[in-house]
């Protein structure tokens, strides 16, 4: 378990994944690479850490409260409980008929936006830590 956050260097590492109720290894070497964290995000996460009852380094960043922190909260649940409720339904951002919206949509949206404004798809691929550039283009 663990937060996998280097607070001093402002880096987040994804060393493990949670699939089908099991803790395992991250998909690829690229997905394990540390990503930079903005100071704003670090401050928000530190605030969360002070509020949550599961704030030890050994706990998950977003634990399941229902399961007493023994497993992470599912990304779809976080998306439903926080992202969908907190993001305004701006025209073209989240369509009214969108059945579900979550982290994966944000990732695809960022990729599309960066390529549309002229960034090199290979740079976007590396930034998103995707193994193949055609994944970035879809």
Short mmCIF file of N, CA and C in Angstrom, two decimals:
data_model
loop_
_atom_site.label_atom_id
_atom_site.label_comp_id
_atom_site.label_asym_id
_atom_site.label_seq_id
_atom_site.Cartn_x
_atom_site.Cartn_y
_atom_site.Cartn_z
N UNK A 1 0.85 -1.18 0.00
CA UNK A 1 0.00 0.00 0.00
C UNK A 1 0.89 1.23 0.00
N UNK A 2 0.36 2.34 0.36
CA UNK A 2 1.17 3.54 0.48
C UNK A 2 0.75 4.62 -0.50
N UNK A 3 1.13 5.80 -0.18
CA UNK A 3 0.75 6.94 -0.98
C UNK A 3 1.64 7.11 -2.19
N UNK A 4 2.84 6.60 -2.17
CA UNK A 4 3.76 6.71 -3.30
C UNK A 4 3.97 8.17 -3.71
N UNK A 5 4.09 9.03 -2.72
CA UNK A 5 4.30 10.46 -2.98
C UNK A 5 5.59 10.89 -2.32
N UNK A 6 6.44 11.57 -3.10
CA UNK A 6 7.64 12.18 -2.57
C UNK A 6 7.32 13.65 -2.38
N UNK A 7 7.02 14.01 -1.15
CA UNK A 7 6.56 15.37 -0.84
C UNK A 7 7.66 16.40 -1.07
N UNK A 8 8.91 16.04 -0.83
CA UNK A 8 10.01 16.99 -0.99
C UNK A 8 10.31 17.27 -2.46
N UNK A 9 10.27 16.23 -3.30
CA UNK A 9 10.57 16.39 -4.73
C UNK A 9 9.32 16.67 -5.55
N UNK A 10 8.15 16.66 -4.90
CA UNK A 10 6.87 16.86 -5.57
C UNK A 10 6.69 15.90 -6.74
N UNK A 11 6.79 14.60 -6.42
CA UNK A 11 6.65 13.54 -7.42
C UNK A 11 5.64 12.50 -6.92
N UNK A 12 4.88 11.96 -7.86
CA UNK A 12 3.96 10.87 -7.58
C UNK A 12 4.42 9.66 -8.38
N UNK A 13 4.50 8.52 -7.73
CA UNK A 13 4.87 7.28 -8.41
C UNK A 13 3.72 6.31 -8.31
N UNK A 14 3.47 5.60 -9.38
CA UNK A 14 2.45 4.55 -9.37
C UNK A 14 3.22 3.23 -9.44
N UNK A 15 3.39 2.63 -8.29
CA UNK A 15 4.19 1.40 -8.21
C UNK A 15 3.34 0.14 -8.26
N UNK A 16 2.05 0.30 -7.99
CA UNK A 16 1.15 -0.85 -7.95
C UNK A 16 -0.18 -0.48 -8.60
N UNK A 17 -0.96 -1.48 -8.90
CA UNK A 17 -2.31 -1.23 -9.35
C UNK A 17 -3.27 -2.13 -8.58
N UNK A 18 -4.53 -1.82 -8.69
CA UNK A 18 -5.58 -2.57 -8.02
C UNK A 18 -6.56 -3.01 -9.09
N UNK A 19 -6.59 -4.30 -9.38
CA UNK A 19 -7.45 -4.83 -10.43
C UNK A 19 -8.18 -6.05 -9.88
N UNK A 20 -9.48 -6.06 -10.06
CA UNK A 20 -10.31 -7.19 -9.64
C UNK A 20 -10.07 -7.59 -8.18
N UNK A 21 -9.95 -6.59 -7.32
CA UNK A 21 -9.80 -6.84 -5.89
C UNK A 21 -8.43 -7.34 -5.47
N UNK A 22 -7.45 -7.19 -6.35
CA UNK A 22 -6.10 -7.67 -6.05
C UNK A 22 -5.08 -6.56 -6.26
N UNK A 23 -4.13 -6.50 -5.36
CA UNK A 23 -3.01 -5.56 -5.49
C UNK A 23 -1.95 -6.22 -6.36
N UNK A 24 -1.50 -5.52 -7.39
CA UNK A 24 -0.50 -6.08 -8.29
C UNK A 24 0.51 -5.03 -8.71
N UNK A 25 1.30 -5.39 -9.67
CA UNK A 25 2.32 -4.49 -10.20
C UNK A 25 1.71 -3.56 -11.23
N UNK A 26 2.32 -2.40 -11.38
CA UNK A 26 1.90 -1.46 -12.42
C UNK A 26 2.07 -2.11 -13.79
N UNK A 27 1.30 -1.67 -14.78
CA UNK A 27 1.27 -2.29 -16.09
C UNK A 27 2.63 -2.37 -16.78
N UNK A 28 3.35 -1.28 -16.79
CA UNK A 28 4.59 -1.23 -17.56
C UNK A 28 5.62 -0.36 -16.87
N UNK A 29 6.83 -0.39 -17.40
CA UNK A 29 7.89 0.47 -16.85
C UNK A 29 7.50 1.93 -16.99
N UNK A 30 6.87 2.27 -18.12
CA UNK A 30 6.44 3.65 -18.34
C UNK A 30 5.41 4.09 -17.31
N UNK A 31 4.49 3.19 -16.96
CA UNK A 31 3.45 3.58 -16.00
C UNK A 31 3.99 3.70 -14.58
N UNK A 32 5.16 3.13 -14.31
CA UNK A 32 5.78 3.24 -12.99
C UNK A 32 6.57 4.54 -12.82
N UNK A 33 6.87 5.20 -13.94
CA UNK A 33 7.70 6.40 -13.88
C UNK A 33 7.02 7.49 -13.05
N UNK A 34 7.82 8.18 -12.27
CA UNK A 34 7.29 9.26 -11.43
C UNK A 34 6.81 10.42 -12.30
N UNK A 35 5.74 11.05 -11.86
CA UNK A 35 5.23 12.24 -12.55
C UNK A 35 5.30 13.42 -11.59
N UNK A 36 5.48 14.59 -12.16
CA UNK A 36 5.57 15.79 -11.35
C UNK A 36 4.22 16.15 -10.76
N UNK A 37 4.27 16.74 -9.57
CA UNK A 37 3.05 17.15 -8.89
C UNK A 37 3.14 18.65 -8.62
N UNK A 38 2.13 19.38 -9.01
CA UNK A 38 2.11 20.82 -8.73
C UNK A 38 1.98 21.06 -7.24
N UNK A 39 2.52 22.17 -6.79
CA UNK A 39 2.44 22.52 -5.36
C UNK A 39 0.99 22.63 -4.91
N UNK A 40 0.11 23.09 -5.81
CA UNK A 40 -1.32 23.20 -5.47
C UNK A 40 -1.91 21.83 -5.15
N UNK A 41 -1.58 20.83 -5.97
CA UNK A 41 -2.06 19.48 -5.71
C UNK A 41 -1.47 18.93 -4.42
N UNK A 42 -0.18 19.19 -4.19
CA UNK A 42 0.45 18.73 -2.95
C UNK A 42 -0.26 19.32 -1.74
N UNK A 43 -0.61 20.60 -1.80
CA UNK A 43 -1.32 21.24 -0.69
C UNK A 43 -2.70 20.62 -0.49
N UNK A 44 -3.41 20.34 -1.58
CA UNK A 44 -4.72 19.70 -1.46
C UNK A 44 -4.61 18.31 -0.86
N UNK A 45 -3.61 17.54 -1.30
CA UNK A 45 -3.44 16.19 -0.77
C UNK A 45 -3.00 16.21 0.69
N UNK A 46 -2.19 17.19 1.07
CA UNK A 46 -1.80 17.32 2.48
C UNK A 46 -3.03 17.67 3.33
N UNK A 47 -3.89 18.51 2.79
CA UNK A 47 -5.14 18.83 3.50
C UNK A 47 -6.01 17.60 3.66
N UNK A 48 -6.11 16.80 2.59
CA UNK A 48 -6.87 15.54 2.65
C UNK A 48 -6.26 14.63 3.70
N UNK A 49 -4.95 14.57 3.71
CA UNK A 49 -4.23 13.69 4.65
C UNK A 49 -4.54 14.08 6.10
N UNK A 50 -4.69 15.37 6.35
CA UNK A 50 -5.00 15.82 7.71
C UNK A 50 -6.45 15.51 8.10
N UNK A 51 -7.33 15.42 7.11
CA UNK A 51 -8.74 15.18 7.39
C UNK A 51 -9.12 13.71 7.47
N UNK A 52 -8.44 12.85 6.72
CA UNK A 52 -8.84 11.46 6.65
C UNK A 52 -8.34 10.67 7.86
N UNK A 53 -9.09 9.67 8.24
CA UNK A 53 -8.65 8.82 9.36
C UNK A 53 -7.62 7.79 8.90
N UNK A 54 -7.40 7.70 7.58
CA UNK A 54 -6.43 6.77 7.01
C UNK A 54 -5.27 7.57 6.42
N UNK A 55 -4.45 8.14 7.27
CA UNK A 55 -3.41 9.07 6.82
C UNK A 55 -1.99 8.54 6.95
N UNK A 56 -1.84 7.30 7.34
CA UNK A 56 -0.49 6.74 7.47
C UNK A 56 0.10 6.47 6.10
N UNK A 57 1.43 6.42 6.05
CA UNK A 57 2.11 6.10 4.79
C UNK A 57 1.69 4.75 4.25
N UNK A 58 1.27 3.85 5.11
CA UNK A 58 0.88 2.50 4.68
C UNK A 58 -0.54 2.44 4.13
N UNK A 59 -1.32 3.52 4.28
CA UNK A 59 -2.69 3.54 3.80
C UNK A 59 -2.76 3.95 2.33
N UNK A 60 -3.86 3.63 1.71
CA UNK A 60 -4.12 4.09 0.35
C UNK A 60 -4.47 5.57 0.39
N UNK A 61 -4.16 6.27 -0.70
CA UNK A 61 -4.47 7.70 -0.78
C UNK A 61 -5.98 7.93 -0.67
N UNK A 62 -6.75 7.16 -1.43
CA UNK A 62 -8.20 7.24 -1.37
C UNK A 62 -8.73 5.88 -0.95
N UNK A 63 -8.81 5.63 0.36
CA UNK A 63 -9.23 4.32 0.84
C UNK A 63 -10.75 4.16 0.82
N UNK A 64 -11.17 2.93 0.84
CA UNK A 64 -12.58 2.62 0.99
C UNK A 64 -12.92 2.76 2.47
N UNK A 65 -13.77 3.71 2.80
CA UNK A 65 -14.18 3.88 4.19
C UNK A 65 -15.10 2.74 4.60
N UNK A 66 -15.91 2.28 3.66
CA UNK A 66 -16.83 1.18 3.93
C UNK A 66 -16.06 -0.08 4.33
N UNK A 67 -14.88 -0.27 3.74
CA UNK A 67 -14.06 -1.44 4.04
C UNK A 67 -12.91 -1.09 4.99
N UNK A 68 -13.08 -0.01 5.74
CA UNK A 68 -12.16 0.41 6.80
C UNK A 68 -10.72 0.58 6.30
N UNK A 69 -10.58 1.10 5.09
CA UNK A 69 -9.27 1.43 4.55
C UNK A 69 -8.44 0.25 4.10
N UNK A 70 -9.01 -0.93 4.07
CA UNK A 70 -8.24 -2.13 3.73
C UNK A 70 -8.06 -2.32 2.23
N UNK A 71 -8.73 -1.52 1.45
CA UNK A 71 -8.50 -1.53 0.01
C UNK A 71 -8.79 -0.13 -0.51
N UNK A 72 -8.30 0.19 -1.70
CA UNK A 72 -8.54 1.54 -2.22
C UNK A 72 -9.98 1.71 -2.67
N UNK A 73 -10.40 2.93 -2.70
CA UNK A 73 -11.70 3.25 -3.27
C UNK A 73 -11.56 3.14 -4.77
N UNK A 74 -12.54 2.60 -5.43
CA UNK A 74 -12.47 2.42 -6.88
C UNK A 74 -12.51 3.77 -7.59
N UNK A 75 -11.73 3.88 -8.66
CA UNK A 75 -11.69 5.12 -9.43
C UNK A 75 -13.05 5.55 -9.93
N UNK A 76 -13.88 4.58 -10.33
CA UNK A 76 -15.22 4.92 -10.81
C UNK A 76 -16.06 5.55 -9.70
N UNK A 77 -15.84 5.10 -8.47
CA UNK A 77 -16.58 5.68 -7.33
C UNK A 77 -16.12 7.10 -7.05
N UNK A 78 -14.80 7.31 -7.12
CA UNK A 78 -14.26 8.65 -6.90
C UNK A 78 -14.80 9.59 -7.97
N UNK A 79 -14.77 9.12 -9.22
CA UNK A 79 -15.29 9.93 -10.32
C UNK A 79 -16.75 10.29 -10.13
N UNK A 80 -17.54 9.33 -9.73
CA UNK A 80 -18.98 9.55 -9.54
C UNK A 80 -19.24 10.48 -8.35
N UNK A 81 -18.52 10.27 -7.26
CA UNK A 81 -18.79 11.03 -6.05
C UNK A 81 -18.18 12.44 -6.05
N UNK A 82 -17.09 12.63 -6.78
CA UNK A 82 -16.40 13.91 -6.72
C UNK A 82 -16.32 14.62 -8.07
N UNK A 83 -15.80 13.95 -9.08
CA UNK A 83 -15.58 14.63 -10.36
C UNK A 83 -16.89 15.04 -11.00
N UNK A 84 -17.81 14.12 -11.17
CA UNK A 84 -19.06 14.41 -11.84
C UNK A 84 -19.87 15.46 -11.07
N UNK A 85 -19.82 15.41 -9.77
CA UNK A 85 -20.58 16.37 -8.96
C UNK A 85 -19.92 17.74 -8.94
N UNK A 86 -18.60 17.79 -8.96
CA UNK A 86 -17.90 19.05 -8.79
C UNK A 86 -17.61 19.78 -10.08
N UNK A 87 -17.59 19.08 -11.22
CA UNK A 87 -17.35 19.76 -12.49
C UNK A 87 -18.67 20.26 -13.05
N UNK A 88 -18.71 21.53 -13.40
CA UNK A 88 -19.96 22.01 -14.01
C UNK A 88 -20.14 21.37 -15.38
N UNK A 89 -21.36 21.18 -15.78
CA UNK A 89 -21.65 20.59 -17.09
C UNK A 89 -21.61 21.70 -18.14
N UNK A 90 -20.38 22.09 -18.47
CA UNK A 90 -20.19 23.13 -19.47
C UNK A 90 -20.43 22.53 -20.86
N UNK A 91 -20.99 23.32 -21.76
CA UNK A 91 -21.21 22.81 -23.11
C UNK A 91 -19.90 22.29 -23.71
N UNK A 92 -19.93 21.06 -24.20
CA UNK A 92 -18.76 20.47 -24.83
C UNK A 92 -17.78 19.82 -23.87
N UNK A 93 -17.95 20.00 -22.57
CA UNK A 93 -17.04 19.39 -21.61
C UNK A 93 -17.61 18.07 -21.13
N UNK A 94 -18.75 18.10 -20.50
CA UNK A 94 -19.44 16.87 -20.09
C UNK A 94 -20.85 16.95 -20.66
N UNK A 95 -21.12 16.19 -21.70
CA UNK A 95 -22.47 16.23 -22.28
C UNK A 95 -23.53 15.79 -21.27
N UNK A 96 -24.70 16.36 -21.38
CA UNK A 96 -25.79 16.02 -20.47
C UNK A 96 -26.14 14.53 -20.51
N UNK A 97 -25.98 13.92 -21.69
CA UNK A 97 -26.34 12.51 -21.82
C UNK A 97 -25.16 11.57 -21.55
N UNK A 98 -24.09 12.08 -20.99
CA UNK A 98 -22.91 11.27 -20.69
C UNK A 98 -23.24 10.30 -19.55
N UNK A 99 -23.21 8.99 -19.81
CA UNK A 99 -23.60 8.03 -18.78
C UNK A 99 -22.64 7.98 -17.61
N UNK A 100 -21.34 8.16 -17.89
CA UNK A 100 -20.37 8.20 -16.79
C UNK A 100 -19.17 9.01 -17.23
N UNK A 101 -18.58 9.67 -16.27
CA UNK A 101 -17.44 10.53 -16.54
C UNK A 101 -16.43 10.33 -15.43
N UNK A 102 -15.18 10.10 -15.78
CA UNK A 102 -14.18 9.85 -14.74
C UNK A 102 -12.79 10.22 -15.19
N UNK A 103 -11.82 9.68 -14.50
CA UNK A 103 -10.42 10.01 -14.73
C UNK A 103 -9.98 9.68 -16.16
N UNK A 104 -10.47 8.58 -16.70
CA UNK A 104 -10.06 8.19 -18.05
C UNK A 104 -10.51 9.23 -19.07
N UNK A 105 -11.70 9.79 -18.88
CA UNK A 105 -12.18 10.85 -19.77
C UNK A 105 -11.26 12.06 -19.69
N UNK A 106 -10.82 12.41 -18.49
CA UNK A 106 -9.93 13.55 -18.33
C UNK A 106 -8.61 13.31 -19.05
N UNK A 107 -8.10 12.11 -18.97
CA UNK A 107 -6.84 11.74 -19.62
C UNK A 107 -6.97 11.86 -21.15
N UNK A 108 -8.07 11.32 -21.70
CA UNK A 108 -8.29 11.43 -23.14
C UNK A 108 -8.49 12.88 -23.56
N UNK A 109 -9.20 13.62 -22.76
CA UNK A 109 -9.45 15.03 -23.07
C UNK A 109 -8.16 15.83 -23.10
N UNK A 110 -7.27 15.57 -22.15
CA UNK A 110 -5.98 16.27 -22.11
C UNK A 110 -5.18 15.93 -23.36
N UNK A 111 -5.12 14.66 -23.71
CA UNK A 111 -4.39 14.23 -24.89
C UNK A 111 -4.92 14.92 -26.14
N UNK A 112 -6.22 14.91 -26.33
CA UNK A 112 -6.85 15.54 -27.49
C UNK A 112 -6.55 17.03 -27.52
N UNK A 113 -6.69 17.69 -26.38
CA UNK A 113 -6.44 19.13 -26.29
C UNK A 113 -5.01 19.47 -26.67
N UNK A 114 -4.04 18.76 -26.10
CA UNK A 114 -2.63 19.07 -26.37
C UNK A 114 -2.27 18.85 -27.83
N UNK A 115 -2.78 17.79 -28.43
CA UNK A 115 -2.49 17.53 -29.85
C UNK A 115 -3.20 18.56 -30.73
N UNK A 116 -4.43 18.92 -30.38
CA UNK A 116 -5.18 19.91 -31.16
C UNK A 116 -4.51 21.29 -31.17
N UNK A 117 -3.82 21.64 -30.08
CA UNK A 117 -3.17 22.96 -30.05
C UNK A 117 -1.73 22.90 -30.56
N UNK A 118 -1.35 21.72 -31.10
CA UNK A 118 -0.08 21.65 -31.81
C UNK A 118 1.07 20.96 -31.13
N UNK A 119 0.86 20.33 -29.99
CA UNK A 119 1.96 19.62 -29.34
C UNK A 119 2.27 18.33 -30.09
N UNK A 120 3.53 17.97 -30.10
CA UNK A 120 3.99 16.76 -30.76
C UNK A 120 3.37 15.54 -30.07
N UNK A 121 2.69 14.67 -30.84
CA UNK A 121 2.08 13.48 -30.25
C UNK A 121 3.07 12.59 -29.49
N UNK A 122 4.33 12.56 -29.92
CA UNK A 122 5.32 11.76 -29.20
C UNK A 122 5.61 12.34 -27.81
N UNK A 123 5.60 13.65 -27.70
CA UNK A 123 5.80 14.29 -26.39
C UNK A 123 4.60 14.01 -25.50
N UNK A 124 3.39 14.11 -26.07
CA UNK A 124 2.17 13.83 -25.30
C UNK A 124 2.17 12.37 -24.87
N UNK A 125 2.59 11.48 -25.75
CA UNK A 125 2.67 10.05 -25.42
C UNK A 125 3.56 9.83 -24.21
N UNK A 126 4.74 10.44 -24.22
CA UNK A 126 5.67 10.27 -23.08
C UNK A 126 5.10 10.89 -21.82
N UNK A 127 4.46 12.05 -21.95
CA UNK A 127 3.89 12.71 -20.78
C UNK A 127 2.81 11.85 -20.14
N UNK A 128 1.97 11.22 -20.97
CA UNK A 128 0.89 10.38 -20.45
C UNK A 128 1.35 8.96 -20.16
N UNK A 129 2.63 8.69 -20.44
CA UNK A 129 3.25 7.39 -20.18
C UNK A 129 2.50 6.27 -20.89
N UNK A 130 2.16 6.51 -22.14
CA UNK A 130 1.50 5.48 -22.93
C UNK A 130 2.54 4.73 -23.75
N UNK A 131 2.39 3.42 -23.89
CA UNK A 131 3.41 2.61 -24.56
C UNK A 131 3.49 2.84 -26.06
N UNK A 132 2.39 3.26 -26.71
CA UNK A 132 2.37 3.44 -28.16
C UNK A 132 1.70 4.76 -28.50
N UNK A 133 2.25 5.44 -29.52
CA UNK A 133 1.71 6.73 -29.90
C UNK A 133 0.29 6.63 -30.45
N UNK A 134 -0.08 5.51 -31.05
CA UNK A 134 -1.46 5.41 -31.57
C UNK A 134 -2.49 5.39 -30.45
N UNK A 135 -2.09 4.98 -29.25
CA UNK A 135 -3.00 5.08 -28.09
C UNK A 135 -3.27 6.55 -27.77
N UNK A 136 -2.23 7.36 -27.94
CA UNK A 136 -2.33 8.79 -27.66
C UNK A 136 -3.24 9.48 -28.66
N UNK A 137 -3.23 9.00 -29.89
CA UNK A 137 -3.99 9.64 -30.97
C UNK A 137 -5.47 9.29 -30.95
N UNK A 138 -5.91 8.34 -30.13
CA UNK A 138 -7.34 7.96 -30.11
C UNK A 138 -8.04 8.51 -28.92
#
